[in-house]
PDB file of C-alpha atoms in Angstrom:
ATOM      1  CA  GLY R   1      15.530   3.776 -12.059  1.00  0.00           C
ATOM      2  CA  GLU R   2      14.625   6.731  -9.919  1.00  0.00           C
ATOM      3  CA  SER R   3      15.240   6.096  -6.260  1.00  0.00           C
ATOM      4  CA  VAL R   4      16.204   7.833  -3.078  1.00  0.00           C
ATOM      5  CA  GLY R   5      17.700   5.679  -0.399  1.00  0.00           C
ATOM      6  CA  LEU R   6      19.026   5.970   3.114  1.00  0.00           C
ATOM      7  CA  HIS R   7      22.120   4.342   4.562  1.00  0.00           C
ATOM      8  CA  LEU R   8      20.748   3.538   8.024  1.00  0.00           C
ATOM      9  CA  PRO R   9      17.237   2.304   8.701  1.00  0.00           C
ATOM     10  CA  THR R  10      17.449   3.035  12.459  1.00  0.00           C
ATOM     11  CA  LEU R  11      19.556   5.547  14.333  1.00  0.00           C
ATOM     12  CA  SER R  12      19.742   5.629  18.133  1.00  0.00           C
ATOM     13  CA  VAL R  13      21.082   8.806  19.714  1.00  0.00           C
ATOM     14  CA  GLN R  14      21.530   9.895  23.288  1.00  0.00           C
ATOM     15  CA  GLU R  15      19.425  12.868  24.321  1.00  0.00           C
ATOM     16  CA  GLY R  16      21.438  16.036  23.961  1.00  0.00           C
ATOM     17  CA  ASP R  17      23.789  14.629  21.349  1.00  0.00           C
ATOM     18  CA  ASN R  18      23.775  15.653  17.708  1.00  0.00           C
ATOM     19  CA  SER R  19      22.120  13.415  15.108  1.00  0.00           C
ATOM     20  CA  ILE R  20      23.126  12.942  11.521  1.00  0.00           C
ATOM     21  CA  ILE R  21      20.738  11.276   9.113  1.00  0.00           C
ATOM     22  CA  ASN R  22      22.034  10.440   5.673  1.00  0.00           C
ATOM     23  CA  CYS R  23      20.412  10.058   2.291  1.00  0.00           C
ATOM     24  CA  ALA R  24      21.773   8.959  -1.068  1.00  0.00           C
ATOM     25  CA  TYR R  25      19.893  10.005  -4.164  1.00  0.00           C
ATOM     26  CA  SER R  26      20.283   8.558  -7.617  1.00  0.00           C
ATOM     27  CA  ASN R  27      19.116  11.296  -9.964  1.00  0.00           C
ATOM     28  CA  SER R  28      21.928  13.745 -10.601  1.00  0.00           C
ATOM     29  CA  ALA R  29      19.434  16.033 -12.335  1.00  0.00           C
ATOM     30  CA  SER R  30      17.436  16.627  -9.155  1.00  0.00           C
ATOM     31  CA  ASP R  31      17.351  20.306  -8.317  1.00  0.00           C
ATOM     32  CA  TYR R  32      15.425  20.484  -5.076  1.00  0.00           C
ATOM     33  CA  PHE R  33      15.437  18.435  -1.891  1.00  0.00           C
ATOM     34  CA  ILE R  34      13.286  18.326   1.215  1.00  0.00           C
ATOM     35  CA  TRP R  35      13.584  16.620   4.583  1.00  0.00           C
ATOM     36  CA  TYR R  36      10.380  15.466   6.239  1.00  0.00           C
ATOM     37  CA  LYS R  37       9.667  14.172   9.743  1.00  0.00           C
ATOM     38  CA  GLN R  38       6.892  11.661  10.276  1.00  0.00           C
ATOM     39  CA  GLU R  39       5.599  10.766  13.710  1.00  0.00           C
ATOM     40  CA  SER R  40       3.562   7.648  14.258  1.00  0.00           C
ATOM     41  CA  GLY R  41       0.048   7.934  12.893  1.00  0.00           C
ATOM     42  CA  LYS R  42       0.650  11.316  11.320  1.00  0.00           C
ATOM     43  CA  GLY R  43       1.479  12.672   7.915  1.00  0.00           C
ATOM     44  CA  PRO R  44       4.994  13.842   7.036  1.00  0.00           C
ATOM     45  CA  GLN R  45       5.910  17.284   8.299  1.00  0.00           C
ATOM     46  CA  PHE R  46       8.281  19.638   6.490  1.00  0.00           C
ATOM     47  CA  ILE R  47      11.594  20.255   8.239  1.00  0.00           C
ATOM     48  CA  ILE R  48      13.893  22.013   5.810  1.00  0.00           C
ATOM     49  CA  ASP R  49      14.612  22.258   2.108  1.00  0.00           C
ATOM     50  CA  ILE R  50      17.573  23.032  -0.105  1.00  0.00           C
ATOM     51  CA  ARG R  51      18.046  23.843  -3.766  1.00  0.00           C
ATOM     52  CA  SER R  52      20.768  22.244  -5.809  1.00  0.00           C
ATOM     53  CA  ASN R  53      22.664  25.548  -6.152  1.00  0.00           C
ATOM     54  CA  MET R  54      23.365  25.474  -2.412  1.00  0.00           C
ATOM     55  CA  ASP R  55      25.629  23.269  -0.306  1.00  0.00           C
ATOM     56  CA  LYS R  56      24.244  24.041   3.116  1.00  0.00           C
ATOM     57  CA  ARG R  57      21.178  25.477   4.697  1.00  0.00           C
ATOM     58  CA  GLN R  58      20.444  26.032   8.362  1.00  0.00           C
ATOM     59  CA  GLY R  59      17.230  26.165  10.282  1.00  0.00           C
ATOM     60  CA  GLN R  60      16.376  26.064  13.926  1.00  0.00           C
ATOM     61  CA  ARG R  61      18.507  23.216  15.358  1.00  0.00           C
ATOM     62  CA  VAL R  62      18.674  21.597  11.921  1.00  0.00           C
ATOM     63  CA  THR R  63      21.167  21.830   9.087  1.00  0.00           C
ATOM     64  CA  VAL R  64      20.941  20.215   5.665  1.00  0.00           C
ATOM     65  CA  LEU R  65      24.081  19.520   3.687  1.00  0.00           C
ATOM     66  CA  LEU R  66      24.096  18.704  -0.004  1.00  0.00           C
ATOM     67  CA  ASN R  67      27.028  17.081  -1.771  1.00  0.00           C
ATOM     68  CA  LYS R  68      26.164  16.920  -5.447  1.00  0.00           C
ATOM     69  CA  THR R  69      29.463  15.290  -6.360  1.00  0.00           C
ATOM     70  CA  VAL R  70      28.541  12.087  -4.570  1.00  0.00           C
ATOM     71  CA  LYS R  71      24.770  12.649  -4.633  1.00  0.00           C
ATOM     72  CA  HIS R  72      24.481  12.734  -0.873  1.00  0.00           C
ATOM     73  CA  LEU R  73      22.179  14.639   1.415  1.00  0.00           C
ATOM     74  CA  SER R  74      22.339  14.800   5.192  1.00  0.00           C
ATOM     75  CA  LEU R  75      20.229  16.211   7.976  1.00  0.00           C
ATOM     76  CA  GLN R  76      21.945  17.291  11.159  1.00  0.00           C
ATOM     77  CA  ILE R  77      19.897  17.800  14.299  1.00  0.00           C
ATOM     78  CA  ALA R  78      21.635  19.635  17.124  1.00  0.00           C
ATOM     79  CA  ALA R  79      20.985  18.744  20.763  1.00  0.00           C
ATOM     80  CA  THR R  80      18.573  15.955  19.929  1.00  0.00           C
ATOM     81  CA  GLN R  81      15.449  15.894  22.070  1.00  0.00           C
ATOM     82  CA  PRO R  82      12.900  13.146  22.816  1.00  0.00           C
ATOM     83  CA  GLY R  83      10.432  14.973  20.577  1.00  0.00           C
ATOM     84  CA  ASP R  84      12.760  14.400  17.650  1.00  0.00           C
ATOM     85  CA  SER R  85      11.997  10.685  17.739  1.00  0.00           C
ATOM     86  CA  ALA R  86      10.323   9.927  14.426  1.00  0.00           C
ATOM     87  CA  VAL R  87      10.988   8.610  10.940  1.00  0.00           C
ATOM     88  CA  TYR R  88      12.847  11.019   8.696  1.00  0.00           C
ATOM     89  CA  PHE R  89      12.502  11.019   4.920  1.00  0.00           C
ATOM     90  CA  CYS R  90      14.443  12.812   2.278  1.00  0.00           C
ATOM     91  CA  ALA R  91      12.695  13.660  -0.955  1.00  0.00           C
ATOM     92  CA  GLU R  92      14.094  14.824  -4.269  1.00  0.00           C
ATOM     93  CA  LYS R  93      12.551  16.624  -7.191  1.00  0.00           C
ATOM     94  CA  PRO R  94      14.085  15.804 -10.577  1.00  0.00           C
ATOM     95  CA  SER R  95      14.663  18.885 -12.693  1.00  0.00           C
ATOM     96  CA  GLY R  96      11.935  19.530 -15.210  1.00  0.00           C
ATOM     97  CA  THR R  97       9.358  17.618 -13.206  1.00  0.00           C
ATOM     98  CA  TYR R  98       7.038  18.455 -10.368  1.00  0.00           C
ATOM     99  CA  LYS R  99       7.346  15.020  -8.826  1.00  0.00           C
ATOM    100  CA  TYR R 100       8.759  14.493  -5.351  1.00  0.00           C
ATOM    101  CA  ILE R 101      10.416  11.109  -4.843  1.00  0.00           C
ATOM    102  CA  PHE R 102      10.716   9.931  -1.257  1.00  0.00           C
ATOM    103  CA  GLY R 103      13.313   7.622   0.215  1.00  0.00           C
ATOM    104  CA  THR R 104      12.500   4.702   2.491  1.00  0.00           C
ATOM    105  CA  GLY R 105      13.164   6.623   5.711  1.00  0.00           C
ATOM    106  CA  THR R 106      15.357   6.446   8.807  1.00  0.00           C
ATOM    107  CA  ARG R 107      13.909   5.907  12.239  1.00  0.00           C
ATOM    108  CA  LEU R 108      15.504   8.138  14.850  1.00  0.00           C
ATOM    109  CA  LYS R 109      15.308   6.926  18.433  1.00  0.00           C
ATOM    110  CA  VAL R 110      16.316   9.316  21.175  1.00  0.00           C
ATOM    111  CA  LEU R 111      17.571   7.608  24.300  1.00  0.00           C
ATOM    112  CA  ALA R 112      17.033   9.282  27.661  1.00  0.00           C
TER     113      ALA R 112
ATOM    114  CA  GLU A   1      -5.187  28.141   9.060  1.00  0.00           C
ATOM    115  CA  ALA A   2      -6.791  24.728   8.655  1.00  0.00           C
ATOM    116  CA  GLY A   3      -4.574  21.943   7.408  1.00  0.00           C
ATOM    117  CA  VAL A   4      -5.208  19.244   4.845  1.00  0.00           C
ATOM    118  CA  ALA A   5      -8.270  17.254   5.836  1.00  0.00           C
ATOM    119  CA  GLN A   6      -8.710  13.594   4.962  1.00  0.00           C
ATOM    120  CA  SER A   7     -11.425  11.063   5.620  1.00  0.00           C
ATOM    121  CA  PRO A   8     -11.981   8.418   6.648  1.00  0.00           C
ATOM    122  CA  ARG A   9      -8.980   7.952   8.955  1.00  0.00           C
ATOM    123  CA  TYR A  10      -9.387   4.188   8.951  1.00  0.00           C
ATOM    124  CA  LYS A  11     -11.096   1.740   6.644  1.00  0.00           C
ATOM    125  CA  ILE A  12     -11.196  -2.030   6.661  1.00  0.00           C
ATOM    126  CA  ILE A  13     -12.609  -3.860   3.626  1.00  0.00           C
ATOM    127  CA  GLU A  14     -12.409  -7.259   2.054  1.00  0.00           C
ATOM    128  CA  LYS A  15     -10.568  -7.854  -1.190  1.00  0.00           C
ATOM    129  CA  ARG A  16     -12.544  -7.095  -4.325  1.00  0.00           C
ATOM    130  CA  GLN A  17     -14.606  -4.480  -2.490  1.00  0.00           C
ATOM    131  CA  SER A  18     -14.367  -0.799  -3.304  1.00  0.00           C
ATOM    132  CA  VAL A  19     -13.320   2.166  -1.187  1.00  0.00           C
ATOM    133  CA  ALA A  20     -13.113   5.924  -1.599  1.00  0.00           C
ATOM    134  CA  PHE A  21     -10.988   8.481   0.190  1.00  0.00           C
ATOM    135  CA  TRP A  22     -11.642  12.184   0.352  1.00  0.00           C
ATOM    136  CA  CYS A  23      -9.226  15.081   0.663  1.00  0.00           C
ATOM    137  CA  ASN A  24      -9.782  18.775   1.254  1.00  0.00           C
ATOM    138  CA  PRO A  25      -6.532  20.690   0.668  1.00  0.00           C
ATOM    139  CA  ILE A  26      -5.468  23.931   2.278  1.00  0.00           C
ATOM    140  CA  SER A  27      -7.477  26.810   0.887  1.00  0.00           C
ATOM    141  CA  GLY A  28      -5.797  28.379  -2.112  1.00  0.00           C
ATOM    142  CA  HIS A  29      -3.408  25.514  -2.779  1.00  0.00           C
ATOM    143  CA  ALA A  30      -3.412  24.778  -6.470  1.00  0.00           C
ATOM    144  CA  THR A  31      -1.428  21.543  -6.368  1.00  0.00           C
ATOM    145  CA  LEU A  32      -2.786  18.376  -4.796  1.00  0.00           C
ATOM    146  CA  TYR A  33      -1.053  15.032  -4.450  1.00  0.00           C
ATOM    147  CA  TRP A  34      -2.115  11.537  -3.485  1.00  0.00           C
ATOM    148  CA  TYR A  35       0.611   9.308  -2.080  1.00  0.00           C
ATOM    149  CA  GLN A  36       0.519   5.668  -1.077  1.00  0.00           C
ATOM    150  CA  GLN A  37       2.625   4.707   1.931  1.00  0.00           C
ATOM    151  CA  ILE A  38       3.075   1.026   2.598  1.00  0.00           C
ATOM    152  CA  LEU A  39       4.231   0.151   6.117  1.00  0.00           C
ATOM    153  CA  GLY A  40       7.970   0.646   6.490  1.00  0.00           C
ATOM    154  CA  GLN A  41       8.346   2.515   3.214  1.00  0.00           C
ATOM    155  CA  GLY A  42       8.416   6.078   2.038  1.00  0.00           C
ATOM    156  CA  PRO A  43       5.414   7.680   0.360  1.00  0.00           C
ATOM    157  CA  LYS A  44       4.961   6.842  -3.315  1.00  0.00           C
ATOM    158  CA  LEU A  45       3.273   9.346  -5.588  1.00  0.00           C
ATOM    159  CA  LEU A  46       0.072   8.065  -7.163  1.00  0.00           C
ATOM    160  CA  ILE A  47      -1.271  11.192  -8.826  1.00  0.00           C
ATOM    161  CA  GLN A  48      -0.661  14.921  -8.895  1.00  0.00           C
ATOM    162  CA  PHE A  49      -3.225  17.592  -9.821  1.00  0.00           C
ATOM    163  CA  GLN A  50      -2.623  21.197 -10.764  1.00  0.00           C
ATOM    164  CA  ASN A  51      -5.977  22.849 -10.143  1.00  0.00           C
ATOM    165  CA  ASN A  52      -8.358  20.292 -11.693  1.00  0.00           C
ATOM    166  CA  GLY A  53      -5.920  18.944 -14.275  1.00  0.00           C
ATOM    167  CA  VAL A  54      -3.716  15.867 -13.918  1.00  0.00           C
ATOM    168  CA  VAL A  55       0.013  16.631 -13.994  1.00  0.00           C
ATOM    169  CA  ASP A  56       1.351  13.139 -13.301  1.00  0.00           C
ATOM    170  CA  ASP A  57      -0.460   9.834 -12.906  1.00  0.00           C
ATOM    171  CA  SER A  58       2.271   7.587 -14.225  1.00  0.00           C
ATOM    172  CA  GLN A  59       2.338   5.416 -11.077  1.00  0.00           C
ATOM    173  CA  LEU A  60      -1.402   5.154 -10.622  1.00  0.00           C
ATOM    174  CA  PRO A  61      -2.668   1.586 -11.262  1.00  0.00           C
ATOM    175  CA  LYS A  62      -5.388   2.772 -13.584  1.00  0.00           C
ATOM    176  CA  ASP A  63      -7.069  -0.602 -13.864  1.00  0.00           C
ATOM    177  CA  ARG A  64      -8.262  -0.260 -10.274  1.00  0.00           C
ATOM    178  CA  PHE A  65      -7.415   3.236  -9.011  1.00  0.00           C
ATOM    179  CA  SER A  66      -9.081   6.451 -10.064  1.00  0.00           C
ATOM    180  CA  ALA A  67      -8.917   9.991  -8.775  1.00  0.00           C
ATOM    181  CA  GLU A  68     -10.634  13.221  -9.551  1.00  0.00           C
ATOM    182  CA  ARG A  69     -10.476  16.803  -8.460  1.00  0.00           C
ATOM    183  CA  LEU A  70     -13.607  18.442  -9.647  1.00  0.00           C
ATOM    184  CA  LYS A  71     -13.649  22.247  -9.421  1.00  0.00           C
ATOM    185  CA  GLY A  72      -9.989  22.225  -8.470  1.00  0.00           C
ATOM    186  CA  VAL A  73     -10.562  21.952  -4.727  1.00  0.00           C
ATOM    187  CA  ASP A  74     -11.576  18.661  -3.069  1.00  0.00           C
ATOM    188  CA  SER A  75     -10.348  15.378  -4.403  1.00  0.00           C
ATOM    189  CA  THR A  76     -11.410  11.756  -4.129  1.00  0.00           C
ATOM    190  CA  LEU A  77      -9.314   8.641  -4.641  1.00  0.00           C
ATOM    191  CA  LYS A  78     -11.144   5.416  -5.402  1.00  0.00           C
ATOM    192  CA  ILE A  79      -9.984   1.826  -5.448  1.00  0.00           C
ATOM    193  CA  GLN A  80     -12.130  -0.775  -7.160  1.00  0.00           C
ATOM    194  CA  PRO A  81     -11.658  -3.681  -6.760  1.00  0.00           C
ATOM    195  CA  ALA A  82      -9.223  -3.643  -3.844  1.00  0.00           C
ATOM    196  CA  LYS A  83      -6.405  -6.145  -3.528  1.00  0.00           C
ATOM    197  CA  LEU A  84      -4.525  -7.272  -0.453  1.00  0.00           C
ATOM    198  CA  GLU A  85      -1.444  -5.317  -1.553  1.00  0.00           C
ATOM    199  CA  ASP A  86      -3.445  -2.085  -1.476  1.00  0.00           C
ATOM    200  CA  SER A  87      -3.235  -2.123   2.316  1.00  0.00           C
ATOM    201  CA  ALA A  88      -1.434   1.122   3.079  1.00  0.00           C
ATOM    202  CA  VAL A  89      -1.871   4.661   4.292  1.00  0.00           C
ATOM    203  CA  TYR A  90      -3.131   7.006   1.615  1.00  0.00           C
ATOM    204  CA  LEU A  91      -1.740  10.468   2.117  1.00  0.00           C
ATOM    205  CA  CYS A  92      -3.066  13.613   0.556  1.00  0.00           C
ATOM    206  CA  ALA A  93      -0.828  16.655   0.297  1.00  0.00           C
ATOM    207  CA  SER A  94      -1.199  20.121  -1.133  1.00  0.00           C
ATOM    208  CA  SER A  95       1.077  23.006  -2.015  1.00  0.00           C
ATOM    209  CA  LEU A  96       0.708  26.531  -3.295  1.00  0.00           C
ATOM    210  CA  GLY A  97       2.569  25.771  -6.482  1.00  0.00           C
ATOM    211  CA  SER A  98       4.568  22.930  -7.889  1.00  0.00           C
ATOM    212  CA  LEU A  99       7.754  23.807  -5.996  1.00  0.00           C
ATOM    213  CA  GLY A 100       8.045  24.097  -2.270  1.00  0.00           C
ATOM    214  CA  GLU A 101       6.709  22.622   0.893  1.00  0.00           C
ATOM    215  CA  LEU A 102       4.079  19.929   0.675  1.00  0.00           C
ATOM    216  CA  PHE A 103       1.529  20.009   3.466  1.00  0.00           C
ATOM    217  CA  PHE A 104       0.292  16.528   4.298  1.00  0.00           C
ATOM    218  CA  GLY A 105      -2.907  15.359   5.851  1.00  0.00           C
ATOM    219  CA  GLU A 106      -2.865  12.679   8.542  1.00  0.00           C
ATOM    220  CA  GLY A 107      -3.712   9.996   6.018  1.00  0.00           C
ATOM    221  CA  SER A 108      -6.329   7.327   5.541  1.00  0.00           C
ATOM    222  CA  ARG A 109      -5.231   3.882   6.655  1.00  0.00           C
ATOM    223  CA  LEU A 110      -6.658   1.094   4.509  1.00  0.00           C
ATOM    224  CA  THR A 111      -6.622  -2.549   5.523  1.00  0.00           C
ATOM    225  CA  VAL A 112      -7.690  -5.066   2.903  1.00  0.00           C
ATOM    226  CA  LEU A 113      -8.553  -8.517   4.263  1.00  0.00           C
TER     227      LEU A 113
END
């Protein structure tokens, strides 16, 4: 069935180091992907998106990589800060639909 | 610009009771979504509106859940009767179109006892 999963449920990173959060998606027909950040008690917040015709997209301190061959998505956060502590979700949109399917999330803990 | 507004933020009810959640999307956003987020899981789409029409409600438990978006602006999500497994945060999101960033509200946390 349709599903988006994550390899690691919790990731602990030292402040200042780079973080890499991974996501495996199952629908090879998905054409659009988004990373969201969710802090406790709040709704998900958009971080960055990427279309399936791209392999890489950069934002401020964040980079998303898409490997369609192995259906893998990753979010790289440079110089991780305490404010980056949150749960991160990837979401995919299957082609021909307007539905966004979210994964189960990875909790990022930034250690001082 | 005001964000997506939801109310109530918290609601505690007993099973078999009913509850309603309200959402006011960002002005001008044609697409509105209701997601259910169970603790420790990612959001699951319940229903998607394009203006006041339903685009996708395939995962909405229609025997107990209903949603409407009259006039293509505000939306309400109702649960009747509630079950224990309905305990979750109900997130409303909106977007300009059907592709692109979803703007989420802070959610309505439901506890069913």
